[in-house]
Coordinates of C-alpha atoms and ligand atoms in Angstrom, one line a residue:
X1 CA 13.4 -161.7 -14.4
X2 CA 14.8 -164.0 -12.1
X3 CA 18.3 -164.1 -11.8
X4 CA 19.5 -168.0 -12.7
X5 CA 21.7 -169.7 -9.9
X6 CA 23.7 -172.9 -11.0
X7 CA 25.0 -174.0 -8.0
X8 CA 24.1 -174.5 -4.6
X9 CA 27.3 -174.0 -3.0
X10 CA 26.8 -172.7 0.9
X11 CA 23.5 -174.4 0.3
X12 CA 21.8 -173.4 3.6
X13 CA 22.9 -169.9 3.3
X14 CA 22.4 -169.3 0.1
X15 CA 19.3 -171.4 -1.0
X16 CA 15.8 -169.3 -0.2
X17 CA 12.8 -171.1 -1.3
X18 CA 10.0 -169.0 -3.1
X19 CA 7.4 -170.2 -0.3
X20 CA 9.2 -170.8 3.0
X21 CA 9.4 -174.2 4.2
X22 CA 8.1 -175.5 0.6
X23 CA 10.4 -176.6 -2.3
X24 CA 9.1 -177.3 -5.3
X25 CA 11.4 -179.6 -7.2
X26 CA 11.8 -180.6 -11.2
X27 CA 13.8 -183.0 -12.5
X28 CA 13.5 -184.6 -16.4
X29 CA 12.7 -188.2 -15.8
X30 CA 13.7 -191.3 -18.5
X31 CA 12.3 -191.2 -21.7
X32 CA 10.9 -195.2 -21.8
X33 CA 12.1 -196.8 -24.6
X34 CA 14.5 -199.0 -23.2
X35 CA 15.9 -199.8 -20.4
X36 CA 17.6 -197.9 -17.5
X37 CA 21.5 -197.6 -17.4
X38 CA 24.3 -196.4 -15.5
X39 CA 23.7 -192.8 -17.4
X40 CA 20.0 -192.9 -16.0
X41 CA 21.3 -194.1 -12.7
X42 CA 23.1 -190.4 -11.9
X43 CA 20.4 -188.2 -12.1
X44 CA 18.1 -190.4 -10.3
X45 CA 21.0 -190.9 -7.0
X46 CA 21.3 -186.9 -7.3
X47 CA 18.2 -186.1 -7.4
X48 CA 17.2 -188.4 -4.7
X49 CA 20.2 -187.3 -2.5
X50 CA 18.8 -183.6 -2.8
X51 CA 15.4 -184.7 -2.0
X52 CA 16.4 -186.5 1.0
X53 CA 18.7 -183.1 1.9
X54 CA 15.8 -181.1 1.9
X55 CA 13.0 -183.3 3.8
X56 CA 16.2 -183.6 6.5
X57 CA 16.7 -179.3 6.6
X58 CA 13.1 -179.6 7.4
X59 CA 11.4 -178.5 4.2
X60 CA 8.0 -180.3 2.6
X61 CA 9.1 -181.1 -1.0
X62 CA 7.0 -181.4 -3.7
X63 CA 9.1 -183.6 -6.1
X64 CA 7.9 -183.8 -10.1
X65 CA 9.7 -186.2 -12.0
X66 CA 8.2 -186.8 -15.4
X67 CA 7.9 -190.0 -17.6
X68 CA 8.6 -188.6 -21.3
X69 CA 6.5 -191.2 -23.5
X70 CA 5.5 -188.8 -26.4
X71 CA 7.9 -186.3 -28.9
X72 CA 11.2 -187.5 -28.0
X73 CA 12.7 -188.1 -31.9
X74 CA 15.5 -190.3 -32.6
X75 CA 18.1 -187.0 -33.0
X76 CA 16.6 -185.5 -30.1
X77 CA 15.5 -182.7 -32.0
X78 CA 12.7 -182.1 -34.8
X79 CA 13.5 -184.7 -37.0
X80 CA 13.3 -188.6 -37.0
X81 CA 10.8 -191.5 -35.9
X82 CA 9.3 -191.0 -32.2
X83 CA 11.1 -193.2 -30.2
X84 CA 8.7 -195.0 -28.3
X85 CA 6.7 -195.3 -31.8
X86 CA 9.2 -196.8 -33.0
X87 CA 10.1 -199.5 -30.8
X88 CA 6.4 -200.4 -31.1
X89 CA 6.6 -200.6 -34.7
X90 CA 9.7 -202.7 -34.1
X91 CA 7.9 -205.2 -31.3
X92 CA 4.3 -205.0 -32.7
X93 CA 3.4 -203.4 -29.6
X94 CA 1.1 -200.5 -29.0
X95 CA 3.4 -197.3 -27.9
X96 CA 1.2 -197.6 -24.6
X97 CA 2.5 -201.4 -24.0
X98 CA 6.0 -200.5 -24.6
X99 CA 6.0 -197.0 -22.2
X100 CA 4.0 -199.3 -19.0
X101 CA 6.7 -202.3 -19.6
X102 CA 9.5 -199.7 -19.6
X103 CA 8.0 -197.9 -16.5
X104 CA 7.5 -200.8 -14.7
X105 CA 11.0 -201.9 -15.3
X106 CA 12.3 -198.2 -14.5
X107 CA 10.6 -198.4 -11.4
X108 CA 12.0 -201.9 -10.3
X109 CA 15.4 -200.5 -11.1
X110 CA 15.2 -197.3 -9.1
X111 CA 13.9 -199.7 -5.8
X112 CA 16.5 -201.7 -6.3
X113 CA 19.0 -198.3 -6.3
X114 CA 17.1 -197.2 -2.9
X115 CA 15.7 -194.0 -5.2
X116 CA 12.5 -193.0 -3.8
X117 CA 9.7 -192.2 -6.0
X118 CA 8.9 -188.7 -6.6
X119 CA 5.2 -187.0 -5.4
X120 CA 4.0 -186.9 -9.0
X121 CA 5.3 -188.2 -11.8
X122 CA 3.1 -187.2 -15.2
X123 CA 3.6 -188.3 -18.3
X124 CA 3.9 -186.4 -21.7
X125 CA 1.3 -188.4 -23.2
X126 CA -1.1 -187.0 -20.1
X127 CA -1.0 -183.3 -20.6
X128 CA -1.9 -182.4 -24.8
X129 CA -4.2 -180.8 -23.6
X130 CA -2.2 -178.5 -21.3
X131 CA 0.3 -178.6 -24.0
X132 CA -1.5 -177.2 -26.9
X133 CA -2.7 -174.4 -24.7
X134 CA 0.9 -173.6 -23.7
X135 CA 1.9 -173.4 -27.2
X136 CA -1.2 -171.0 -28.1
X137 CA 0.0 -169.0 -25.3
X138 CA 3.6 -168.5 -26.9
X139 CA 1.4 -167.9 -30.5
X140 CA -0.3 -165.4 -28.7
X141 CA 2.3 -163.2 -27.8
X142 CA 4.1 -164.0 -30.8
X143 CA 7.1 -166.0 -30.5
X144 CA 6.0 -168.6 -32.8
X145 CA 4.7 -169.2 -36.3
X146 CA 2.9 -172.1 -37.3
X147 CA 4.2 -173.8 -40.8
X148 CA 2.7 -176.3 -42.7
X149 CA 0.9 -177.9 -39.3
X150 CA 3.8 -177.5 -37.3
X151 CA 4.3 -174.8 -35.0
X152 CA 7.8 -173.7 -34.5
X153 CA 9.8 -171.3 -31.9
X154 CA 10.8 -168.3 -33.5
X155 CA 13.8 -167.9 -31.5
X156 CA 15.5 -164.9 -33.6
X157 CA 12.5 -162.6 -32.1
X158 CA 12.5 -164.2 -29.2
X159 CA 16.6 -163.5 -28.5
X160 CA 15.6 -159.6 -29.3
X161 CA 13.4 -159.5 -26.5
X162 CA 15.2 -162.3 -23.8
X163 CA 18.9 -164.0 -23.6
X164 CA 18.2 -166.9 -25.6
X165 CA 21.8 -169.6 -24.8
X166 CA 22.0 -167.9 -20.8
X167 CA 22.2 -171.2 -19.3
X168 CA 24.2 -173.1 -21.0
X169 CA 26.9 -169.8 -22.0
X170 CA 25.8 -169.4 -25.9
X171 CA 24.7 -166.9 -28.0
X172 CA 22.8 -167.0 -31.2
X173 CA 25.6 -167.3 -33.5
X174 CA 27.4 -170.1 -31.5
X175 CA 23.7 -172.6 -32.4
X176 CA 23.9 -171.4 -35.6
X177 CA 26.9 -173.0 -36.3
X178 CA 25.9 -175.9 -34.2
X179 CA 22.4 -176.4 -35.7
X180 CA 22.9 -179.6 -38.0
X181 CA 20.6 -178.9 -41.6
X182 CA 18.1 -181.7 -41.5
X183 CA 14.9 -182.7 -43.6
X184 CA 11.8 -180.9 -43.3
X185 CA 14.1 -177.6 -42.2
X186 CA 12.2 -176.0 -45.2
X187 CA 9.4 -175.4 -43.2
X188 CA 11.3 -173.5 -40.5
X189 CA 12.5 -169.8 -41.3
X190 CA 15.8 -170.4 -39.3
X191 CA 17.9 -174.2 -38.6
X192 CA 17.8 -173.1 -35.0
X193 CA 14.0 -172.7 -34.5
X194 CA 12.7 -176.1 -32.3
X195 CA 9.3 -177.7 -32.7
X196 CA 6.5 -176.7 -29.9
X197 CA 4.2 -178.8 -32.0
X198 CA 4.6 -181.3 -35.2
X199 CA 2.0 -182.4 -37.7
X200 CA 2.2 -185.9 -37.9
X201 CA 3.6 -187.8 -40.9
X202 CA 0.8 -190.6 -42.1
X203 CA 3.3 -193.7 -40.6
X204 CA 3.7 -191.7 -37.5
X205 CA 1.1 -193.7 -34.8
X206 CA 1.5 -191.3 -32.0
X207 CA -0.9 -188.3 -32.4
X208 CA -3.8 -186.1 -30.9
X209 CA -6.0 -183.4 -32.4
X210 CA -5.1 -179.8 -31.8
X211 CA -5.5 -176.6 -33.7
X212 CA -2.7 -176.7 -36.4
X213 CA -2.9 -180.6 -37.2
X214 CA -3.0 -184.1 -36.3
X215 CA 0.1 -184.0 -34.3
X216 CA 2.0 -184.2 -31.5
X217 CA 3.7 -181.9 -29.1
X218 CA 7.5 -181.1 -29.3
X219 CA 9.7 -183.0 -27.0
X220 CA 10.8 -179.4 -24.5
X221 CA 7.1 -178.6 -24.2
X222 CA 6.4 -181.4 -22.1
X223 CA 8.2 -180.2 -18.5
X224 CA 7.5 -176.7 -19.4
X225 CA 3.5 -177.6 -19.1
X226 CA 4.2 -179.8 -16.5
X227 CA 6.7 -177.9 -14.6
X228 CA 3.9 -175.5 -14.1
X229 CA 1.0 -177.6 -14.1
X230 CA 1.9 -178.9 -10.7
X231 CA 4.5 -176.5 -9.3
X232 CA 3.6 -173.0 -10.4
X233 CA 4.7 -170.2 -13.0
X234 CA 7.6 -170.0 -10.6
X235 CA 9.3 -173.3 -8.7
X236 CA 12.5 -173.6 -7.0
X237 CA 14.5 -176.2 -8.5
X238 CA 14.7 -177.9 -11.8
X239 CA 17.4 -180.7 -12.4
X240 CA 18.9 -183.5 -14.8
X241 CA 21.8 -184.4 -16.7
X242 CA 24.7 -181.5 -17.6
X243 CA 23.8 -183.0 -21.1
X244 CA 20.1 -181.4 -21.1
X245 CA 21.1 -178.1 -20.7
X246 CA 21.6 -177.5 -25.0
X247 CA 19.1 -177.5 -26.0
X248 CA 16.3 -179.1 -23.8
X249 CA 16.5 -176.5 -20.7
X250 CA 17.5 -173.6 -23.0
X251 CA 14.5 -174.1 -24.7
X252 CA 12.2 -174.5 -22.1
X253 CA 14.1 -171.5 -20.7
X254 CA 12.3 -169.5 -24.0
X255 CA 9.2 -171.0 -23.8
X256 CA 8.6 -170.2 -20.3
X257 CA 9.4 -166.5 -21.2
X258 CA 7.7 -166.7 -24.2
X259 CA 4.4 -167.9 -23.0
X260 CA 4.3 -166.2 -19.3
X261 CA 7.0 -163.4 -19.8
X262 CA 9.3 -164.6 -17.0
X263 CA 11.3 -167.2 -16.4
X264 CA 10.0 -170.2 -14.2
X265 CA 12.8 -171.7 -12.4
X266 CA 14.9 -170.5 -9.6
X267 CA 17.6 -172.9 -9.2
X268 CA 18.9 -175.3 -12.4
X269 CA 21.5 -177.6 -11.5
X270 CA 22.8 -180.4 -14.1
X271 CA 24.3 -183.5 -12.5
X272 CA 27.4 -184.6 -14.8
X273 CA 27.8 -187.4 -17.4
X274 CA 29.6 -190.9 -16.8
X275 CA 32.2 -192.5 -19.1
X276 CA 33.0 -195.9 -19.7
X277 CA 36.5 -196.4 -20.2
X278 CA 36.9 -192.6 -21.3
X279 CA 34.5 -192.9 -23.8
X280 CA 31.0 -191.5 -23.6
X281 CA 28.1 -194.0 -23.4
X282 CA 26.8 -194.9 -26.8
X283 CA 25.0 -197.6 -28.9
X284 CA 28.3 -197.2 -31.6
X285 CA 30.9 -197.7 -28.9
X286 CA 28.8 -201.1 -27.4
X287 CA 29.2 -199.6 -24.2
X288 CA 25.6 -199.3 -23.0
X289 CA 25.3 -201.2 -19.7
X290 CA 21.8 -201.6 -18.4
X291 CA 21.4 -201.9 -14.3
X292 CA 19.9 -205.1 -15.2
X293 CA 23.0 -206.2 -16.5
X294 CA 25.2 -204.8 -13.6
X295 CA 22.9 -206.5 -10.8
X296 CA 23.4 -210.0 -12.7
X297 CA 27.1 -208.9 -14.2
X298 CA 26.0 -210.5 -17.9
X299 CA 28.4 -207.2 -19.9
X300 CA 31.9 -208.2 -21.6
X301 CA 32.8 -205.0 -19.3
X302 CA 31.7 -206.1 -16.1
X303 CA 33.9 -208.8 -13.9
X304 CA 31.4 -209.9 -12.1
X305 CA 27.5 -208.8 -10.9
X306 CA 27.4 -205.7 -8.6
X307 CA 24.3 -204.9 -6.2
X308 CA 22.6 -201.9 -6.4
X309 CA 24.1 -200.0 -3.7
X310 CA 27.9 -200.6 -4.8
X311 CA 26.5 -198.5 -8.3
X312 CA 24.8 -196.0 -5.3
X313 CA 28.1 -195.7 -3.4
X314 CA 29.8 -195.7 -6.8
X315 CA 28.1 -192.7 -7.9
X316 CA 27.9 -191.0 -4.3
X317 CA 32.0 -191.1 -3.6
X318 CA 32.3 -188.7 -6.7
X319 CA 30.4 -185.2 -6.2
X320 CA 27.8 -185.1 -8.8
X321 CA 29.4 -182.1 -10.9
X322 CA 32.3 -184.1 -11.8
X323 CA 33.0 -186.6 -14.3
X324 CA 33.0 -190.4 -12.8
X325 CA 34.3 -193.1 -15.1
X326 CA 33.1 -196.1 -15.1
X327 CA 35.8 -199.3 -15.2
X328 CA 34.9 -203.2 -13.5
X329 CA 38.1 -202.0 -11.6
X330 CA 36.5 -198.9 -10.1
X331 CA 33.2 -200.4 -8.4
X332 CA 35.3 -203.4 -6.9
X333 CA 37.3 -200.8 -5.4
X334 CA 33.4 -199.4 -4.7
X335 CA 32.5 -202.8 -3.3
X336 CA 35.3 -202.8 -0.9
X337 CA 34.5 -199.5 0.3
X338 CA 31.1 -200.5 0.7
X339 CA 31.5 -203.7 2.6
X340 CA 34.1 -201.4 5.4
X341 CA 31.1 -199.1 5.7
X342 CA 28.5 -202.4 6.4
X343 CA 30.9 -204.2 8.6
X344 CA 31.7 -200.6 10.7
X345 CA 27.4 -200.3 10.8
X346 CA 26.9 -203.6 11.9
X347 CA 30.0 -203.3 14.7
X348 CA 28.2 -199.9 15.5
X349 CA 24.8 -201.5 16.6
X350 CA 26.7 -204.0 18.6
X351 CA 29.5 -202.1 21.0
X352 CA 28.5 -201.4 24.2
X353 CA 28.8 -198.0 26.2
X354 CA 31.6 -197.4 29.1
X355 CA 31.8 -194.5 31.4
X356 CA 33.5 -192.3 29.3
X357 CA 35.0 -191.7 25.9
X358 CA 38.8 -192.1 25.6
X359 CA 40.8 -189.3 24.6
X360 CA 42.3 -190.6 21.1
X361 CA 38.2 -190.6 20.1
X362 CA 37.5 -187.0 20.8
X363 CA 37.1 -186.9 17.2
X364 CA 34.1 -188.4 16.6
X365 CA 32.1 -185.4 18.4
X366 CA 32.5 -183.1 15.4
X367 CA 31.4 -185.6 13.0
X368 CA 27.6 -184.2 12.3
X369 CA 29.4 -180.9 12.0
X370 CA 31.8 -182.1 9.2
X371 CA 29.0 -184.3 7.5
X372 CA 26.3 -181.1 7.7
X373 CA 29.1 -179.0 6.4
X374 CA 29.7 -180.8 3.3
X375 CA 26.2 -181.8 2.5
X376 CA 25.2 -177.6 2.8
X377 CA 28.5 -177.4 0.5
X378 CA 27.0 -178.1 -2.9
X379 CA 25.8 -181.8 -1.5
X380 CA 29.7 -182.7 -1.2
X381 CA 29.4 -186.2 -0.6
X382 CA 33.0 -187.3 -0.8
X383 CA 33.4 -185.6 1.6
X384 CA 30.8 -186.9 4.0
X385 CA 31.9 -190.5 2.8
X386 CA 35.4 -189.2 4.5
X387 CA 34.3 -187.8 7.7
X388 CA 31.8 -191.5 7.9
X389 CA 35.5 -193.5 6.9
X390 CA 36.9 -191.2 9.5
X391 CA 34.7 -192.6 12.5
X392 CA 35.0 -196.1 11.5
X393 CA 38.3 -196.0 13.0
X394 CA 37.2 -195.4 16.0
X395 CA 33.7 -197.5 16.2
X396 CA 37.0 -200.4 15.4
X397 CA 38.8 -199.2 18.1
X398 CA 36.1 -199.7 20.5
X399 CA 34.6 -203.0 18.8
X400 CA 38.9 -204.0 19.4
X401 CA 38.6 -202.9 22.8
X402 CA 41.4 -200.5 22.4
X403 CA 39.0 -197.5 23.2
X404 CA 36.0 -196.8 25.1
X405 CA 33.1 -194.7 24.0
X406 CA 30.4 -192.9 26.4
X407 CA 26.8 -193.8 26.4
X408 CA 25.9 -189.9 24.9
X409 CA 28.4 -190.2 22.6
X410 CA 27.5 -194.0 21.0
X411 CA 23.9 -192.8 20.6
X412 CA 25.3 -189.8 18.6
X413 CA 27.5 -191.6 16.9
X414 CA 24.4 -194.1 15.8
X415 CA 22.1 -191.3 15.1
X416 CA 25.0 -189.0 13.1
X417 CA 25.3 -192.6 11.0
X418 CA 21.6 -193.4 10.5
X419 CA 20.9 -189.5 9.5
X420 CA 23.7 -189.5 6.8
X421 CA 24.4 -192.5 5.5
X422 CA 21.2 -194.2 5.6
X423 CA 18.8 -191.6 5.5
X424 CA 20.4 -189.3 3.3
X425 CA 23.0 -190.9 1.2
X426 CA 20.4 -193.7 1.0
X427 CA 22.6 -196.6 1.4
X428 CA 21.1 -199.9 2.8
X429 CA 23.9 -201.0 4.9
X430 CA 22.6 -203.4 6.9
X431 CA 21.9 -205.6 4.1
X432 CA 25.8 -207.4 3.8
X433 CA 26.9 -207.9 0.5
X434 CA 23.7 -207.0 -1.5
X435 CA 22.8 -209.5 -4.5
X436 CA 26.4 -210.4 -5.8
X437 CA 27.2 -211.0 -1.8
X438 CA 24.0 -213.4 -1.7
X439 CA 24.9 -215.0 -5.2
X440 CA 28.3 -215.5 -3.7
X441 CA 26.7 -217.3 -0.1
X442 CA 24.6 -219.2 -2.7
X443 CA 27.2 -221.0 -4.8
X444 CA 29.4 -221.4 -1.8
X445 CA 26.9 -223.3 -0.2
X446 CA 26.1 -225.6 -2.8
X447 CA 29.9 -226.5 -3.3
X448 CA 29.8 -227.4 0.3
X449 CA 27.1 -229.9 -0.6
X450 CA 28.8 -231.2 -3.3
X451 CA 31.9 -231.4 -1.9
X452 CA 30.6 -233.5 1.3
X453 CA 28.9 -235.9 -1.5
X454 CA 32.5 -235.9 -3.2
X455 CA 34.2 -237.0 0.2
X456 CA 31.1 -240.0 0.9
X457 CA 31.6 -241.3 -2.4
X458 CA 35.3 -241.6 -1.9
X459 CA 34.5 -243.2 1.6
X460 CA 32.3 -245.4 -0.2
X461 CA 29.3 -244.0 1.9
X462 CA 26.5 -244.4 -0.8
X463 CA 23.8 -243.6 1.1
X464 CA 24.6 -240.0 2.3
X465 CA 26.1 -239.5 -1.9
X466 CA 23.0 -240.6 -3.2
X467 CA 20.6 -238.5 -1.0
X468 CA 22.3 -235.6 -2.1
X469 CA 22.2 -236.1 -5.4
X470 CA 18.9 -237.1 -5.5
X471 CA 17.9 -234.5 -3.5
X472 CA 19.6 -231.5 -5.3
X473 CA 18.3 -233.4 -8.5
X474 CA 14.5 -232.9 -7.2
X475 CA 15.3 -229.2 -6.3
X476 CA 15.9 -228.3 -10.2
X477 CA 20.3 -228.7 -10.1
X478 CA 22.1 -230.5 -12.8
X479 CA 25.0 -232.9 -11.4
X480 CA 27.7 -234.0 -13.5
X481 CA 30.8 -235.6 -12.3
X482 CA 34.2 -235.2 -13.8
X483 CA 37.6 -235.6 -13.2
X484 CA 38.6 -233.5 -11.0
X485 CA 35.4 -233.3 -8.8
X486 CA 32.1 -232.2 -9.7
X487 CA 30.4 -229.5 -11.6
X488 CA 26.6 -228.1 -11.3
X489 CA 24.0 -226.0 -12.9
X490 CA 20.3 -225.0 -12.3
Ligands
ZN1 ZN1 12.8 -182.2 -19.4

């Protein structure tokens, strides 16, 4: 059995791929109900920061990221509606309309984030086939028992023969105790056994022929089959959110075993959550902020819109095991850092080379060092966000003309920049401001306008007031005078 590694601290030491120079990389995608928010947003940047990492160290990655469009219930367990089924039933959509929309906004969110799409990316609704025969497999060696068309996970034989709870610390008795009694437990022998396949209810709209009933397959057995569909019995690295762990990767943990008698992955790692205000995101605390709503800053929460990459760099200045909560506060304080990073990039492209590098700049030359140091350091990138900080001082200092930089060391300097923060962190930098910043340019510009009709009328210059107005009126804006000046709307 292969021993389970959660971290991948001294990452270039300690990482060994099971093919050299190959990774094969799993990570559980959205399930597409709705739309993507800040809690997708996390293990999307992680995972995408990881991916980047490796294609740098030189490896060819092979990234699966699934779409889960099938058997993810409403308590995200056995029990309840299908949540894609029912948000059709609740839109009068068919599921298939609802998954595509949801994709195609899902994708249009991770663009926007700079998260590059993953090599394949199956979809539950894709693989029954593949699915039912991974179930019979586990059948077939016994470690399930089909009851009343469902077939369930008998996970009290199982835990004789493997660790069942060995990722995420448990034991048996702990989910016991956690295992909430639910309808339709009756046909299970324990609470804690988990669905490989259900029989479908007669309202339920989402199901497939197999060999135990109309039905549908169980919401873990989806990256199991496709885990090893297109990575192997054995892959490198599988990866979401810390919240998967119990019991989504436990279980897939058991059915790998189960079905193939040894464990498929290598490496797990579990980005951690984000809280809003303290409190976990939820539907009952109102705290659920779509992207969508970020990029055009339409929350009660949010103070005003914020582009894509301040959530990236937002994300990126914490190091994804820990905790990063959310407040309007905390990404202005992002924004900031974000705009010093552009306007240092931008001064980077521009200063010119002298003879030699002054002394108080020396600095600078161990800057890949410290940024490939923290990166191999359990992809630490607070810490590379530092050691970039760090050199703007002295790009400043040479922009000032307080300091003078060699020809060598500028072009390191660019490259160390473009490798790490552009390549890797995946930060577009050289686009100032992002959408608020353009927003912000937009409005400005039109108060100009007004404000130049504003001074004509007062001057009695009817001509130059009316043309605007006129014009601004043909181009879709809504003029109203007032009092005090002017006010507009599109
Ligand atoms: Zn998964």
């Amino acid at each position: 059995m292969l021993e389970i590694y959660n971290s991948l601290s001294r990452f270039k030491e300690t990482f060994k791929p099971l093919h050299e120079g190959h990774v094969g990389m799993y990570v559980c995608g959205p399930t597409v109900y709705g739309d993507a928010h800040l809690g997708h947003a996390r293990p999307a940047i992680t995972f995408d920061l990881l991916y980047r990492y490796l294609q740098y160290l030189g490896y060819k990655v092979r990234y699966v990221r699934n779409i889960t469009d099938v058997g993810h219930l409403e308590h995200d367990a056995d029990e309840g509606e299908d949540k894609i089924a029912k948000k059709a039933r609740l839109e009068q959509l068919e599921p298939m309309e609802v998954v595509q929309y949801y994709t195609n906004r899902y994708h249009r969110d991770m663009a926007a984030l700079n998260v590059l799409p993953p090599s394949i990316e199956p979809h539950a609704s894709g693989h029954i086939i593949e699915q039912i025969a991974f179930v019979q497999k586990i059948l077939d060696r016994g470690y399930a028992y089909v009851s009343n068309g469902s077939v369930y996970m008998d996970v009290e034989k199982y835990a004789k023969d493997y660790p069942y709870g060995k990722l995420s610390g448990r034991n048996l008795n702990d989910i016991v105790t956690e295992t909430r009694e639910l309808d339709g437990q009756e046909e299970k022998k324990h609470s804690y056994d988990f669905a490989l396949w259900k029989k479908a209810a007669p309202e339920h709209i989402m199901h497939w022929p197999s060999p135990w009933s109309e039905g549908f397959p169980g919401w873990h057995m989806e990256c199991s089959t496709m885990g090893t569909k297109y990575l192997g019995e054995q892959f490198d690295i599988h990866g979401g959110g810390l919240d998967l762990i119990f019991p989504h990767h436990e279980a897939e943990i058991a059915q790998s075993c189960a079905a193939l008698g040894h464990e498929t992955v290598h490496y797990w790692m579990h980005n951690n959550m984000i809280t809003i205000a303290g409190k976990k995101m939820g539907k009952s605390y109102n705290n659920f902020i779509t992207l969508e709503q970020f990029f055009k800053g339409e929350h009660p929460l949010l103070s005003k819109p914020f582009g894509p990459m301040v959530i990236r760099f937002f994300i990126l200045q914490a190091h994804y095991r820990s905790t990063v909560d959310f407040s309007s506060e905390a990404l202005e304080a992002a924004e900031k850092g974000l705009q010093r990073m552009q306007e240092a990039y931008a001064r980077l492209q521009k200063i010119q080379p002298s003879q030699t590098t002054s002394n108080d700049l020396q600095t600078i030359s161990n800057l890949r060092t410290r940024c490939q140091e923290a990166m191999d350091d359990d992809l630490n990138t607070p810490f590379v966000i530092a050691a970039l900080f760090d050199s703007t001082r002295a790009i400043n200092t040479v922009h000032d003309g307080k300091g003078t930089i060699s020809e060598a060391d500028l072009k390191e300097l660019r490259e160390v920049w473009k490798t790490f923060a552009i390549d890797i962190l995946g930060l577009r930098l050289e686009e100032q401001g992002g959408d608020a910043g353009k927003q912000k340019a937009f409005n400005g510009a039109i108060d100009l306008l007004l404000g130049i009709r504003l001074q004509a009328k007062q001057n009695k210059d009817w001509a130059t007031s009316d043309k605007i107005r006129n014009e601004l009126t043909a181009l879709g804006f809504q003029i109203k005078d007032t009092k005090d000046g002017f006010e507009w709307s599109i």
